[in-house]
Coordinates of C-alpha atoms and ligand atoms in Angstrom, one line a residue:
M1 CA 137.4 76.2 115.9
I2 CA 141.2 76.3 115.6
P3 CA 142.3 77.8 118.9
L4 CA 145.3 80.1 119.4
L5 CA 146.8 77.5 121.7
D6 CA 145.6 74.0 122.8
L7 CA 146.8 73.2 126.3
K8 CA 144.6 70.1 126.6
A9 CA 146.2 68.6 123.5
Q10 CA 149.6 69.2 125.0
Y11 CA 148.6 67.5 128.3
D12 CA 147.2 64.6 126.4
S13 CA 150.5 64.1 124.7
I14 CA 152.4 63.8 128.0
K15 CA 149.6 62.7 130.4
D16 CA 151.4 59.7 131.9
E17 CA 154.5 61.6 132.7
I18 CA 152.6 64.5 134.2
N19 CA 150.3 62.4 136.3
E20 CA 153.2 60.4 137.7
A21 CA 155.1 63.6 138.7
V22 CA 152.0 65.1 140.4
L23 CA 151.1 61.9 142.2
G24 CA 154.8 61.7 143.3
V25 CA 154.5 65.2 144.9
L26 CA 151.2 64.3 146.5
D27 CA 152.7 61.2 148.0
S28 CA 155.9 62.9 149.2
G29 CA 154.1 65.2 151.7
I30 CA 156.4 68.0 150.7
Y31 CA 154.4 70.8 149.0
I32 CA 156.6 74.0 149.3
N33 CA 160.2 74.4 148.5
G34 CA 160.9 70.7 148.2
P35 CA 163.3 68.7 146.1
N36 CA 161.5 69.4 142.8
V37 CA 161.9 73.2 143.2
K38 CA 165.6 72.8 143.9
A39 CA 166.0 70.4 140.9
L40 CA 164.1 72.6 138.5
E41 CA 166.2 75.6 139.6
E42 CA 169.4 73.7 138.7
E43 CA 167.9 72.4 135.5
V44 CA 166.7 75.9 134.3
A45 CA 170.1 77.4 135.2
R46 CA 171.8 74.8 133.1
Y47 CA 169.3 75.2 130.4
C48 CA 169.7 78.9 130.2
G49 CA 173.5 78.9 130.8
T50 CA 173.6 80.8 134.1
N51 CA 175.1 79.8 137.5
F52 CA 171.9 80.3 139.4
A53 CA 168.1 80.2 139.1
V54 CA 165.6 80.9 141.8
G55 CA 162.0 79.9 141.7
V56 CA 159.3 82.5 142.6
A57 CA 155.5 82.6 142.5
N58 CA 155.1 84.1 139.0
G59 CA 156.8 86.2 136.3
T60 CA 155.5 89.5 137.7
D61 CA 157.1 88.7 141.1
A62 CA 160.3 87.7 139.4
L63 CA 160.5 91.3 137.9
V64 CA 159.5 93.0 141.2
L65 CA 162.0 91.0 143.3
S66 CA 164.8 91.5 140.8
L67 CA 164.3 95.3 140.8
D68 CA 164.0 95.3 144.7
V69 CA 167.1 93.3 145.3
Y70 CA 169.1 95.6 143.0
G71 CA 167.9 98.4 145.2
I72 CA 165.8 100.1 142.5
G73 CA 163.0 102.2 144.0
A74 CA 161.6 105.7 144.5
G75 CA 163.4 108.4 142.5
D76 CA 164.9 105.9 140.2
E77 CA 164.2 105.6 136.5
V78 CA 164.1 102.3 134.5
I79 CA 164.2 102.3 130.8
T80 CA 161.9 99.8 129.0
T81 CA 159.7 99.3 126.0
S82 CA 156.2 100.5 125.7
Y83 CA 155.1 97.3 124.0
S84 CA 154.7 94.4 126.4
F85 CA 152.4 92.8 128.8
F86 CA 151.5 95.3 131.5
A87 CA 153.5 93.5 134.2
T88 CA 156.7 94.8 132.8
A89 CA 155.8 98.4 133.6
E90 CA 153.7 97.5 136.6
A91 CA 156.8 95.9 138.3
I92 CA 158.8 99.0 137.9
S93 CA 156.0 101.2 139.3
R94 CA 155.3 98.7 142.1
V95 CA 158.9 99.2 143.5
G96 CA 158.3 102.9 143.4
A97 CA 160.5 103.7 140.4
T98 CA 159.5 105.4 137.2
P99 CA 159.2 103.5 133.9
V100 CA 160.8 105.5 131.0
F101 CA 159.2 104.2 127.8
V102 CA 161.1 103.9 124.5
D103 CA 159.5 103.3 121.1
I104 CA 159.8 100.0 119.3
D105 CA 161.5 98.7 116.2
E106 CA 159.0 98.4 113.2
D107 CA 160.2 94.9 112.3
T108 CA 160.7 93.0 115.6
Y109 CA 158.3 95.1 117.8
N110 CA 161.1 95.0 120.4
I111 CA 162.6 98.1 122.0
D112 CA 164.4 100.4 119.5
V113 CA 167.9 100.1 120.9
S114 CA 169.1 103.2 119.0
Q115 CA 166.7 105.4 121.1
I116 CA 167.8 104.2 124.6
E117 CA 170.8 106.4 125.2
S118 CA 168.9 109.6 124.6
K119 CA 166.6 108.6 127.5
I120 CA 169.4 108.1 130.1
T121 CA 169.5 110.7 132.9
E122 CA 171.4 110.8 136.2
R123 CA 168.4 109.0 137.8
T124 CA 168.5 106.0 135.4
K125 CA 169.4 102.8 137.3
A126 CA 168.4 100.0 135.0
I127 CA 167.3 98.9 131.5
L128 CA 164.5 96.3 131.4
P129 CA 164.3 94.9 127.8
V130 CA 161.5 92.5 126.9
H131 CA 162.1 89.6 124.4
L132 CA 158.7 90.1 122.9
Y133 CA 156.9 87.1 121.3
G134 CA 159.9 84.9 121.8
Q135 CA 162.6 86.9 119.9
L136 CA 165.5 88.4 121.8
V137 CA 166.3 92.1 121.9
L138 CA 169.8 93.1 120.5
M139 CA 171.3 92.2 123.8
D140 CA 174.9 92.8 122.8
K141 CA 174.0 96.4 122.2
I142 CA 172.0 96.7 125.4
M143 CA 174.9 95.3 127.5
D144 CA 177.2 97.7 125.8
I145 CA 175.0 100.7 126.6
A146 CA 174.6 99.4 130.2
K147 CA 178.3 98.9 130.7
R148 CA 179.2 102.4 129.5
N149 CA 176.5 104.0 131.7
N150 CA 176.9 101.7 134.7
L151 CA 173.3 100.4 134.6
I152 CA 171.8 97.2 135.7
V153 CA 170.0 95.0 133.0
I154 CA 167.1 92.9 133.9
E155 CA 165.7 90.8 131.0
D156 CA 162.0 90.3 130.8
A157 CA 162.3 86.8 129.3
C158 CA 158.8 85.7 130.2
Q159 CA 158.0 85.0 126.5
A160 CA 161.3 83.6 125.4
I161 CA 162.6 80.6 127.3
G162 CA 164.9 78.7 124.9
G163 CA 165.2 81.6 122.5
S164 CA 168.7 82.9 121.8
Y165 CA 170.8 85.6 120.2
K166 CA 174.3 85.1 118.9
G167 CA 174.3 81.7 120.5
K168 CA 173.4 82.8 124.0
R169 CA 170.0 82.0 125.4
A170 CA 167.5 84.3 126.9
G171 CA 168.3 84.6 130.6
A172 CA 172.0 84.5 130.2
W173 CA 172.6 88.1 129.0
G174 CA 171.5 90.5 131.8
H175 CA 172.5 90.8 135.4
A176 CA 169.3 89.0 136.0
A177 CA 166.4 87.6 133.9
C178 CA 162.8 86.9 134.7
F179 CA 160.7 84.0 133.5
S180 CA 157.0 83.2 133.8
F181 CA 155.5 79.7 133.9
F182 CA 151.9 80.9 133.3
P183 CA 150.1 78.1 131.5
T184 CA 150.1 79.8 128.1
K185 CA 153.9 80.4 128.0
N186 CA 156.2 78.2 126.0
L187 CA 157.1 76.5 129.2
G188 CA 153.9 76.7 131.3
G189 CA 152.8 74.9 134.5
Y190 CA 149.2 74.2 135.4
G191 CA 148.9 77.3 137.5
D192 CA 151.2 80.2 138.2
G193 CA 155.0 80.1 138.5
G194 CA 158.1 82.0 137.9
M195 CA 161.9 82.0 137.9
I196 CA 164.9 84.3 138.0
T197 CA 168.2 83.4 136.4
T198 CA 171.6 85.1 137.2
D199 CA 175.3 84.7 137.5
D200 CA 175.3 87.0 140.5
E201 CA 175.6 84.8 143.7
D202 CA 174.9 87.5 146.1
F203 CA 171.8 88.6 144.2
A204 CA 170.5 85.0 144.0
E205 CA 171.0 84.7 147.7
W206 CA 169.0 87.8 148.4
V207 CA 166.1 86.7 146.1
K208 CA 166.0 83.5 148.1
I209 CA 165.8 85.5 151.3
L210 CA 163.2 87.9 150.0
R211 CA 160.8 85.2 148.7
V212 CA 160.3 83.8 152.2
H213 CA 159.5 87.0 154.2
G214 CA 163.1 88.2 154.3
S215 CA 164.3 85.3 156.3
R216 CA 167.3 83.0 156.0
R217 CA 166.2 81.0 159.0
K218 CA 162.5 80.4 159.6
Y219 CA 160.9 82.9 162.0
F220 CA 164.1 85.1 162.0
N221 CA 163.3 88.0 159.6
E222 CA 166.2 90.2 158.6
V223 CA 164.3 92.4 156.1
I224 CA 160.8 93.0 154.8
G225 CA 160.2 90.5 152.2
Y226 CA 157.5 88.8 150.2
N227 CA 155.7 85.5 150.1
S228 CA 156.7 84.4 146.6
R229 CA 157.5 80.8 146.2
L230 CA 157.2 78.4 143.3
D231 CA 154.9 75.4 144.2
E232 CA 156.5 72.0 144.6
M233 CA 153.7 70.6 142.4
Q234 CA 154.3 73.1 139.6
A235 CA 158.0 72.5 139.8
A236 CA 157.4 68.7 139.3
I237 CA 155.2 69.5 136.3
L238 CA 157.7 72.0 134.8
R239 CA 160.5 69.5 135.2
V240 CA 158.6 67.1 132.9
K241 CA 157.8 69.8 130.4
L242 CA 161.3 71.2 130.3
K243 CA 162.5 68.0 128.8
H244 CA 160.1 68.6 125.9
L245 CA 160.8 72.3 125.5
N246 CA 163.3 72.1 122.7
T247 CA 161.2 69.8 120.7
W248 CA 158.1 72.1 121.1
N249 CA 160.2 75.2 120.3
E250 CA 161.5 73.5 117.1
K251 CA 158.0 72.6 116.1
R252 CA 156.9 76.2 116.6
R253 CA 159.7 77.4 114.4
E254 CA 158.8 74.8 111.7
I255 CA 155.1 76.0 111.7
A256 CA 156.3 79.6 111.6
E257 CA 158.4 78.7 108.6
Q258 CA 155.4 77.2 106.8
Y259 CA 153.4 80.3 107.5
N260 CA 156.2 82.5 106.3
N261 CA 156.5 80.5 103.1
K262 CA 152.9 80.3 102.3
L263 CA 151.9 83.9 103.3
K264 CA 154.9 85.8 102.0
S265 CA 153.5 87.1 98.8
L266 CA 150.3 88.5 100.5
D267 CA 149.7 92.1 101.5
I268 CA 150.3 91.5 105.2
K269 CA 153.3 92.0 107.4
L270 CA 154.9 88.8 108.7
P271 CA 157.3 88.4 111.6
V272 CA 160.9 89.5 110.8
E273 CA 163.7 87.5 112.3
T274 CA 166.8 89.4 113.6
P275 CA 170.0 88.0 112.1
G276 CA 171.7 85.9 114.7
A277 CA 168.5 85.4 116.7
K278 CA 166.6 82.2 117.3
H279 CA 163.0 83.2 117.6
I280 CA 160.9 80.6 119.4
Y281 CA 157.5 82.0 118.3
H282 CA 155.7 82.3 121.7
L283 CA 153.3 84.1 119.4
Y284 CA 153.2 84.4 115.6
I285 CA 152.3 88.0 114.9
V286 CA 151.0 89.5 111.7
R287 CA 150.3 93.1 111.0
H288 CA 147.5 94.7 108.8
S289 CA 145.7 98.1 109.0
A290 CA 142.3 96.4 108.9
R291 CA 143.0 94.4 112.0
S292 CA 139.6 94.5 113.6
D293 CA 137.8 93.3 110.4
M294 CA 140.3 90.6 109.9
V295 CA 140.1 89.3 113.4
A296 CA 136.3 89.3 113.3
Q297 CA 136.2 87.5 109.9
L298 CA 138.8 84.9 110.8
K299 CA 136.8 84.2 113.9
E300 CA 133.7 83.7 111.8
Q301 CA 135.6 81.2 109.8
G302 CA 136.7 79.3 112.9
I303 CA 140.2 80.7 113.4
A304 CA 140.9 82.2 116.8
C305 CA 143.1 85.3 116.8
G306 CA 144.5 87.3 119.7
V307 CA 145.6 90.9 120.1
Y308 CA 148.9 91.4 122.0
Y309 CA 148.6 94.2 123.0
P310 CA 145.8 96.5 122.0
V311 CA 147.2 99.4 124.1
S312 CA 150.8 100.4 124.5
L313 CA 152.0 100.8 128.1
H314 CA 152.4 104.5 128.2
M315 CA 148.8 104.9 127.0
Q316 CA 147.3 102.6 129.6
D317 CA 144.7 104.2 132.0
A318 CA 146.9 103.3 135.0
Y319 CA 149.4 105.9 133.6
K320 CA 146.8 108.5 132.6
G321 CA 148.1 112.0 132.9
V322 CA 151.7 110.7 133.3
Y323 CA 152.9 110.2 129.7
D324 CA 150.4 112.3 127.8
D325 CA 153.2 114.2 126.1
G326 CA 155.3 111.1 125.5
H327 CA 154.3 110.4 122.0
L328 CA 155.8 107.2 120.7
P329 CA 154.6 107.0 117.1
V330 CA 155.6 103.5 116.1
V331 CA 154.2 101.6 119.0
E332 CA 151.0 103.7 118.9
Q333 CA 150.4 102.7 115.3
V334 CA 151.6 99.1 115.6
S335 CA 149.3 98.4 118.7
N336 CA 146.3 99.1 116.3
E337 CA 147.5 96.7 113.6
T338 CA 149.1 93.6 115.0
F339 CA 147.4 90.3 115.9
A340 CA 148.3 86.7 116.6
I341 CA 147.2 83.7 114.5
P342 CA 147.2 80.1 115.9
L343 CA 150.6 78.6 116.4
Y344 CA 151.3 75.8 118.9
P345 CA 153.4 72.6 118.7
E346 CA 150.4 70.2 118.6
M347 CA 148.8 71.9 115.4
T348 CA 148.0 69.4 112.7
D349 CA 149.0 70.0 109.1
K350 CA 145.3 70.3 108.3
Q351 CA 144.9 73.0 110.9
I352 CA 147.9 74.9 109.6
M353 CA 146.6 74.7 106.0
D354 CA 143.1 75.9 107.2
V355 CA 144.6 79.0 108.8
V356 CA 146.7 79.7 105.7
N357 CA 143.8 79.3 103.3
Q358 CA 141.4 81.4 105.3
L359 CA 144.0 84.1 105.5
I360 CA 144.6 84.0 101.8
N361 CA 140.9 84.3 101.1
L362 CA 140.4 87.1 103.5
I363 CA 143.4 89.2 102.2
K364 CA 142.2 88.9 98.6
N365 CA 138.8 90.2 99.6
I366 CA 139.5 92.8 102.1
R367 CA 139.2 96.5 101.1
Ligands
PLP1 C1 153.5 86.7 131.2 C2 154.4 87.9 131.2 C3 154.7 88.5 132.4 C4 154.1 88.1 133.8 O1 154.2 86.8 134.1 P1 153.1 86.3 135.2 O2 153.7 84.9 135.5 O3 151.8 86.2 134.5 O4 153.1 87.1 136.4 C5 155.6 89.6 132.4 N1 156.1 90.0 131.2 C6 155.8 89.4 130.1 C7 156.4 90.0 128.8 C8 154.9 88.4 130.0 O5 154.6 87.8 128.8

């Protein structure tokens, strides 16, 4: 079976470095908010091109804390895409605000920027764009809309660490940006983890206060906060992996290019790169109307596929009755047709060719 992702193969390739880092933390006796967390925060800030980065427990908390610190809550509206992992919408609802969903672009599956302004009301406080699958949203346009309408921009960059647009990396565009270190992300730990990047010093300071129960000084609590810290052990692991991230992302791009070249004449929609964007292929997504047959048949041939995501956010049961009249035609169609094929840096040439050949065979014979 060719898996969608092979985390064990990646571990094997950096085993000695990882083991040394983990044992170092065990030996140090410091397990929460130690030197590795601080060092990783500095390294991620430098990597993304921001002044600050603050570690938190996971990507979802990164979103929740960012919204909370910017004072977004009950009565406020946040404009976002309807095509993402549920956490994007969940975070907005969790702070008491209302997600306002926008349809997506047919080619990139990212938010359709041209539809954002028509959704702005006097309640709109923020835009929350998602760099889906590793490709950045048209952030110059988003920042322009935000500036003209006095809105906060929080990037959901959970799938896009190392990706860039017009030479500027994910995380460096918005007022704040959120990252996840869930194991399957391009930079993943061996457990949960998250990070917020920003140039806003006051904001960074408040995230640091909120992540430890609203306290600057232990046992003196200024506000109601959270328990949302990045583990020292995960930080040590992530520092090792961050050094390899560019190599891994380049490898992903190389494999994507091979797929693009070998599959381009087939009757299947391939990923489309935005001019000026460096897509880092967190997922390689193809689109075909016979998705369920194709996914089932590929699986039979030993090729794992994944569906990201089968249901658009405004159609989820959690929002039943809320957006029933909010028809978003593109995302509703696309979510029935897209699927991911295996792409990860440790793939062998043989595995790549197997995926290509099986897909070619299948498309010739389907329908
Ligand atoms: C993974 C992910 C999240 C949530 O991150 P967790 O670390 O799992 O909480 C949020 N948004 C997007 C787009 C993601 O891919």
